[in-house]
Amino acid sequence: MNIGDVAERTGLPAKTIRYYEDIGLVTPQRGSNGYRVFRDTDAHKLTFLGRARQLGFSIDECRDLLALWEDRNRASADVRAIAKGHLDDIESKIKGLVAMRDTLAELVRDCAGDHRPDCPILKGLEGP
Amino acid sequence: MNIGDVAERTGLPAKTIRYYEDIGLVTPQRGSNGYRVFRDTDAHKLTFLGRARQLGFSIDECRDLLALWEDRNRASADVRAIAKGHLDDIESKIKGLVAMRDTLAELVRDCAGDHRPDCPILKGLEGP
DNA sequence: ATTGACCTTCCCGTGACTGGAACCCTTATG
DNA sequence: CATAAGGGTTCCAGTCACGGGAAGGTCAAT
């Protein structure tokens, strides 16, 4: 498989796949013409990476998950620890965003949004 | 006021304040020794910027908000449009994160997290 | 032989800072 | 008066995970 084929199969842009090779996440072989040659295992790895990235795992977390995925003697506790850590990150991000949204929604709600200059949003940004 | 004073008053790191000057958000004067000299209006601007950034507005949005803030003839509709656009962004970010969290929480819930290699999280990342 | 679709490497840019190096200014102290 | 601490200054590089685009090599079909 060339990079275009694997890009289509995995849904990842070719650029991303090259980047993943750069940082050592996949190691495709090379054909005599210099083209990357991907085997099925490479495609599977990339699918795995794509899904992990979709779930918001960082590249470093993906690297660790990938290592565990390929380790038949792994302990599921190690996988779970990474996922749980990331889950906590997401939760706190959500909390931050919800707080932002609530504050902002209140300001937007109170703003007339007409031709007049008087604006509670700007007032809210001035100070507490 | 020197940069340290205004940093303390606004809660922004000095580095950030210098950066804001670099990109033209504030234009403090300079003393004979080359030090930045901040007036009260500068400090107020920076407080405004800090709060806008806390609410997740981008630097470009902050620039626009600042211009409106300083324009006595502004229409509150313009402010509201920016805020509403940003609010929508936040909402969709929250939605994305909540979807991530739900998927991930399910995987974490189903994972035993013990010494055995069997792991629903890795299985979930393999494919649908 | 030439097109057009692939592929390659390389370098720069993103957003909003942060860290660090190397150096200057001010004030307090021995 | 020398010095040390604690400000300040500029500039450069790095972050994260790619994306855009240039310059050029390769392949299949016409």
Coordinates of C-alpha atoms (C1' of nucleotides) in Angstrom, one line a residue:
Chain A
M1 CA 0.0 0.0 0.0
N2 CA 1.2 3.5 -0.8
I3 CA 0.5 6.4 1.5
G4 CA -2.6 7.5 -0.4
D5 CA -4.2 4.1 0.0
V6 CA -3.6 4.0 3.7
A7 CA -4.7 7.5 4.1
E8 CA -8.0 6.6 2.5
R9 CA -8.3 3.5 4.6
T10 CA -7.6 5.2 7.9
G11 CA -9.1 8.5 7.2
L12 CA -5.9 10.2 8.2
P13 CA -4.3 12.9 5.9
A14 CA -1.1 11.7 4.2
K15 CA 0.7 14.6 6.0
T16 CA -0.3 13.3 9.3
I17 CA 0.9 9.8 8.5
R18 CA 4.3 11.2 7.4
Y19 CA 4.4 13.1 10.6
Y20 CA 3.6 10.0 12.6
E21 CA 6.5 8.3 10.9
D22 CA 8.8 11.3 11.7
I23 CA 8.1 10.9 15.4
G24 CA 8.4 7.2 15.3
L25 CA 4.8 6.0 15.8
V26 CA 4.9 4.0 12.6
T27 CA 7.8 2.6 10.6
P28 CA 6.6 1.7 7.1
Q29 CA 9.1 0.1 4.8
R30 CA 10.4 1.7 1.6
G31 CA 10.1 0.5 -2.0
S32 CA 12.9 0.8 -4.5
N33 CA 11.5 4.0 -5.7
G34 CA 11.7 5.6 -2.3
Y35 CA 7.9 5.4 -1.7
R36 CA 6.6 4.3 1.7
V37 CA 5.2 0.8 1.7
F38 CA 2.6 0.1 4.3
R39 CA 1.6 -3.3 5.5
D40 CA -1.7 -4.2 7.1
T41 CA -0.2 -4.0 10.5
D42 CA 0.8 -0.4 9.8
A43 CA -2.7 0.4 8.6
H44 CA -4.1 -1.1 11.8
K45 CA -1.7 0.9 13.9
L46 CA -2.7 4.1 12.1
T47 CA -6.4 3.3 12.6
F48 CA -5.7 2.8 16.3
L49 CA -3.9 6.1 16.4
G50 CA -6.7 7.9 14.6
R51 CA -9.3 6.7 17.0
A52 CA -7.2 7.4 20.0
R53 CA -6.6 11.0 18.7
Q54 CA -10.3 11.3 18.1
L55 CA -10.8 10.6 21.8
G56 CA -8.4 13.4 22.6
F57 CA -5.4 11.4 23.7
S58 CA -2.1 13.3 23.3
I59 CA 0.5 11.9 21.0
D60 CA 2.5 10.8 24.0
E61 CA -0.4 9.0 25.5
C62 CA -1.0 7.4 22.1
R63 CA 2.6 6.2 22.0
D64 CA 2.1 4.6 25.4
L65 CA -1.3 3.1 24.4
L66 CA 0.2 1.7 21.3
A67 CA 3.0 0.1 23.2
L68 CA 0.5 -1.5 25.5
W69 CA -1.6 -2.6 22.6
E70 CA 1.3 -4.4 21.1
D71 CA 2.4 -5.9 24.4
R72 CA 0.6 -9.2 25.0
N73 CA 1.7 -9.3 28.6
R74 CA 0.3 -5.9 29.4
A75 CA -1.8 -5.3 32.5
S76 CA -5.2 -3.7 31.7
A77 CA -4.6 -1.6 34.8
D78 CA -1.9 0.3 32.9
V79 CA -4.2 1.0 30.0
R80 CA -6.9 2.1 32.4
A81 CA -4.7 4.4 34.2
I82 CA -3.9 6.3 31.1
A83 CA -7.5 6.5 30.0
K84 CA -8.7 7.5 33.4
G85 CA -6.1 10.3 33.6
H86 CA -7.2 11.5 30.3
L87 CA -10.8 11.2 31.3
D88 CA -10.1 13.4 34.3
D89 CA -8.5 16.0 32.0
I90 CA -11.5 16.1 29.8
E91 CA -13.8 16.4 32.8
S92 CA -11.9 19.5 34.1
K93 CA -11.8 21.0 30.6
I94 CA -15.6 20.6 30.4
K95 CA -16.0 22.2 33.7
G96 CA -13.9 25.1 32.7
L97 CA -15.8 25.5 29.4
V98 CA -19.2 25.2 31.1
A99 CA -18.2 28.0 33.6
M100 CA -17.2 30.1 30.6
R101 CA -20.4 29.4 28.8
D102 CA -22.5 30.2 31.8
T103 CA -20.8 33.6 32.4
L104 CA -20.9 34.4 28.8
A105 CA -24.4 33.3 28.2
E106 CA -25.6 35.6 31.0
L107 CA -23.8 38.5 29.5
V108 CA -25.2 37.9 26.1
R109 CA -28.7 37.4 27.4
D110 CA -28.5 40.8 29.2
C111 CA -27.2 42.7 26.1
A112 CA -29.8 44.4 24.1
G113 CA -27.8 44.1 20.9
D114 CA -29.1 47.2 19.2
H115 CA -27.7 50.4 17.9
R116 CA -27.1 51.9 21.4
P117 CA -23.6 51.8 22.9
D118 CA -24.7 50.7 26.4
C119 CA -23.5 47.1 26.8
P120 CA -23.4 44.7 29.7
I121 CA -20.9 42.5 28.0
L122 CA -18.3 45.2 28.0
K123 CA -19.2 46.2 31.5
G124 CA -18.8 42.6 32.6
L125 CA -15.3 42.5 31.0
E126 CA -14.2 45.7 32.8
G127 CA -14.2 44.2 36.2
P128 CA -16.1 42.1 38.7
Chain B
M1 CA 3.9 52.0 37.0
N2 CA 6.6 49.6 35.9
I3 CA 5.7 46.3 34.3
G4 CA 6.0 44.4 37.6
D5 CA 3.4 46.6 39.3
V6 CA 0.9 46.3 36.5
A7 CA 1.5 42.6 36.3
E8 CA 0.6 42.3 40.0
R9 CA -2.4 44.6 39.6
T10 CA -3.8 42.8 36.6
G11 CA -2.7 39.3 37.4
L12 CA -1.1 38.9 34.0
P13 CA 2.5 37.7 33.8
A14 CA 5.0 40.3 32.7
K15 CA 5.8 38.1 29.7
T16 CA 2.3 38.3 28.6
I17 CA 2.1 42.0 28.9
R18 CA 5.2 42.4 26.8
Y19 CA 3.7 40.1 24.2
Y20 CA 0.5 42.2 24.2
E21 CA 2.6 45.2 23.5
D22 CA 4.4 43.3 20.7
I23 CA 1.2 42.6 18.9
G24 CA -0.2 46.1 19.5
L25 CA -2.8 45.5 22.1
V26 CA -1.3 48.0 24.5
T27 CA 1.2 50.8 23.9
P28 CA 2.8 51.8 27.2
Q29 CA 5.2 54.8 27.2
R30 CA 8.9 54.5 27.9
G31 CA 10.9 56.1 30.6
S32 CA 14.3 57.6 30.1
N33 CA 15.9 54.4 31.2
G34 CA 14.0 52.4 28.6
Y35 CA 11.6 50.9 31.1
R36 CA 7.9 50.6 30.1
V37 CA 5.7 53.1 31.9
F38 CA 2.1 52.1 32.3
R39 CA -0.7 54.6 33.0
D40 CA -4.0 53.7 34.6
T41 CA -5.7 53.4 31.3
D42 CA -3.1 50.8 30.2
A43 CA -3.8 48.9 33.4
H44 CA -7.5 49.0 32.7
K45 CA -7.0 47.8 29.2
L46 CA -4.9 44.9 30.5
T47 CA -7.5 44.0 33.1
F48 CA -10.1 44.0 30.3
L49 CA -7.9 41.8 28.2
G50 CA -7.3 39.4 31.0
R51 CA -10.9 38.9 31.7
A52 CA -11.7 38.5 28.0
R53 CA -9.0 35.9 27.7
Q54 CA -10.4 34.1 30.8
L55 CA -13.7 33.9 29.0
G56 CA -11.9 32.2 26.1
F57 CA -12.0 35.0 23.5
S58 CA -9.1 34.8 21.0
I59 CA -6.6 37.6 20.7
D60 CA -8.2 38.8 17.6
E61 CA -11.6 38.9 19.2
C62 CA -10.0 40.7 22.1
R63 CA -8.7 43.2 19.8
D64 CA -12.1 43.8 18.3
L65 CA -13.7 44.0 21.7
L66 CA -11.1 46.4 22.9
A67 CA -11.8 48.7 19.9
L68 CA -15.5 48.6 20.7
W69 CA -14.8 49.2 24.4
E70 CA -13.0 52.4 23.5
D71 CA -15.5 53.5 20.9
R72 CA -18.2 55.6 22.6
N73 CA -20.3 55.4 19.5
R74 CA -20.3 51.6 19.3
A75 CA -23.5 49.6 18.8
S76 CA -24.0 47.0 21.4
A77 CA -25.1 44.7 18.6
D78 CA -21.5 44.5 17.4
V79 CA -20.3 43.5 20.8
R80 CA -23.1 41.0 21.1
A81 CA -22.3 39.5 17.7
I82 CA -18.7 38.7 18.8
A83 CA -19.8 37.3 22.1
K84 CA -22.5 35.2 20.6
G85 CA -20.2 33.8 18.0
H86 CA -17.7 32.9 20.7
L87 CA -20.5 31.4 22.8
D88 CA -21.5 29.2 19.9
D89 CA -17.9 28.0 19.6
I90 CA -17.8 27.1 23.2
E91 CA -21.0 25.2 23.0
S92 CA -19.8 23.1 20.2
K93 CA -16.5 22.5 21.9
I94 CA -18.4 21.4 25.0
K95 CA -20.5 19.0 22.8
G96 CA -17.3 17.5 21.3
L97 CA -15.8 17.0 24.7
V98 CA -18.9 15.5 26.2
A99 CA -19.1 13.0 23.4
M100 CA -15.4 12.1 24.1
R101 CA -16.1 11.8 27.7
D102 CA -19.1 9.6 27.3
T103 CA -17.3 7.2 25.0
L104 CA -14.2 7.2 27.1
A105 CA -16.1 6.8 30.4
E106 CA -17.9 3.8 29.0
L107 CA -14.6 2.2 28.0
V108 CA -13.0 3.0 31.4
R109 CA -16.1 1.6 33.2
D110 CA -15.8 -1.7 31.3
C111 CA -12.1 -2.2 31.9
A112 CA -11.3 -4.4 34.9
G113 CA -8.0 -2.5 35.4
D114 CA -6.1 -5.5 36.9
H115 CA -3.1 -7.6 36.0
R116 CA -4.7 -9.3 33.1
P117 CA -4.1 -8.2 29.5
D118 CA -7.7 -8.3 28.3
C119 CA -8.8 -4.7 27.9
P120 CA -12.0 -3.2 26.4
I121 CA -10.3 0.2 26.1
L122 CA -7.8 -1.1 23.6
K123 CA -10.5 -3.1 21.9
G124 CA -12.5 0.0 21.5
L125 CA -9.6 1.8 20.0
E126 CA -9.0 -0.9 17.4
G127 CA -12.2 -0.3 15.5
P128 CA -15.9 0.2 15.8
Chain C
dA1 C1' 6.5 12.2 -25.5
dT2 C1' 3.6 14.2 -22.6
dT3 C1' 0.1 14.7 -19.4
dG4 C1' -1.7 14.2 -14.8
dA5 C1' -1.8 11.9 -10.6
dC6 C1' 0.9 10.4 -7.3
dC7 C1' 5.0 10.4 -4.3
dT8 C1' 9.4 12.6 -2.0
dT9 C1' 11.9 16.1 1.2
dC10 C1' 12.2 20.5 3.2
dC11 C1' 10.9 24.7 5.3
dC12 C1' 7.7 27.9 7.3
dG13 C1' 3.5 29.1 9.9
dT14 C1' -0.1 28.3 13.3
dG15 C1' -1.9 30.6 18.9
dA16 C1' -0.7 32.5 22.7
dC17 C1' 2.3 32.4 25.1
dT18 C1' 6.7 30.4 28.2
dG19 C1' 11.7 29.7 29.3
dG20 C1' 16.1 31.1 29.1
dA21 C1' 20.3 33.7 27.9
dA22 C1' 22.8 37.9 28.0
dC23 C1' 22.8 42.3 29.5
dC24 C1' 21.3 47.1 31.7
dC25 C1' 19.3 50.0 35.8
dT26 C1' 18.2 51.0 40.6
dT27 C1' 18.5 50.6 45.4
dA28 C1' 20.4 48.9 49.7
dT29 C1' 24.2 47.4 52.3
dG30 C1' 29.2 46.5 54.0
Chain D
dC1 C1' 32.9 52.9 46.7
dA2 C1' 32.1 48.1 45.5
dT3 C1' 28.9 44.8 45.3
dA4 C1' 24.8 42.1 45.4
dA5 C1' 19.9 41.6 44.9
dG6 C1' 16.1 42.5 42.4
dG7 C1' 14.1 44.9 39.1
dG8 C1' 14.0 45.8 34.0
dT9 C1' 15.4 45.1 28.6
dT10 C1' 15.9 42.4 24.1
dC11 C1' 16.1 38.4 21.4
dC12 C1' 15.8 33.4 20.3
dA13 C1' 13.9 29.0 20.7
dG14 C1' 10.3 25.8 22.0
dT15 C1' 5.6 24.4 22.7
dC16 C1' 1.5 20.9 20.1
dA17 C1' 0.0 18.4 16.2
dC18 C1' 0.0 19.2 12.3
dG19 C1' -1.1 22.1 7.4
dG20 C1' 0.5 24.8 3.2
dG21 C1' 3.3 25.1 -0.3
dA22 C1' 7.6 24.8 -3.2
dA23 C1' 10.7 22.0 -5.9
dG24 C1' 11.3 17.9 -7.8
dG25 C1' 11.1 12.4 -8.7
dT26 C1' 7.9 8.4 -10.3
dC27 C1' 4.2 5.9 -12.5
dA28 C1' 0.3 4.8 -15.7
dA29 C1' -2.1 6.0 -19.6
dT30 C1' -2.6 8.4 -23.8

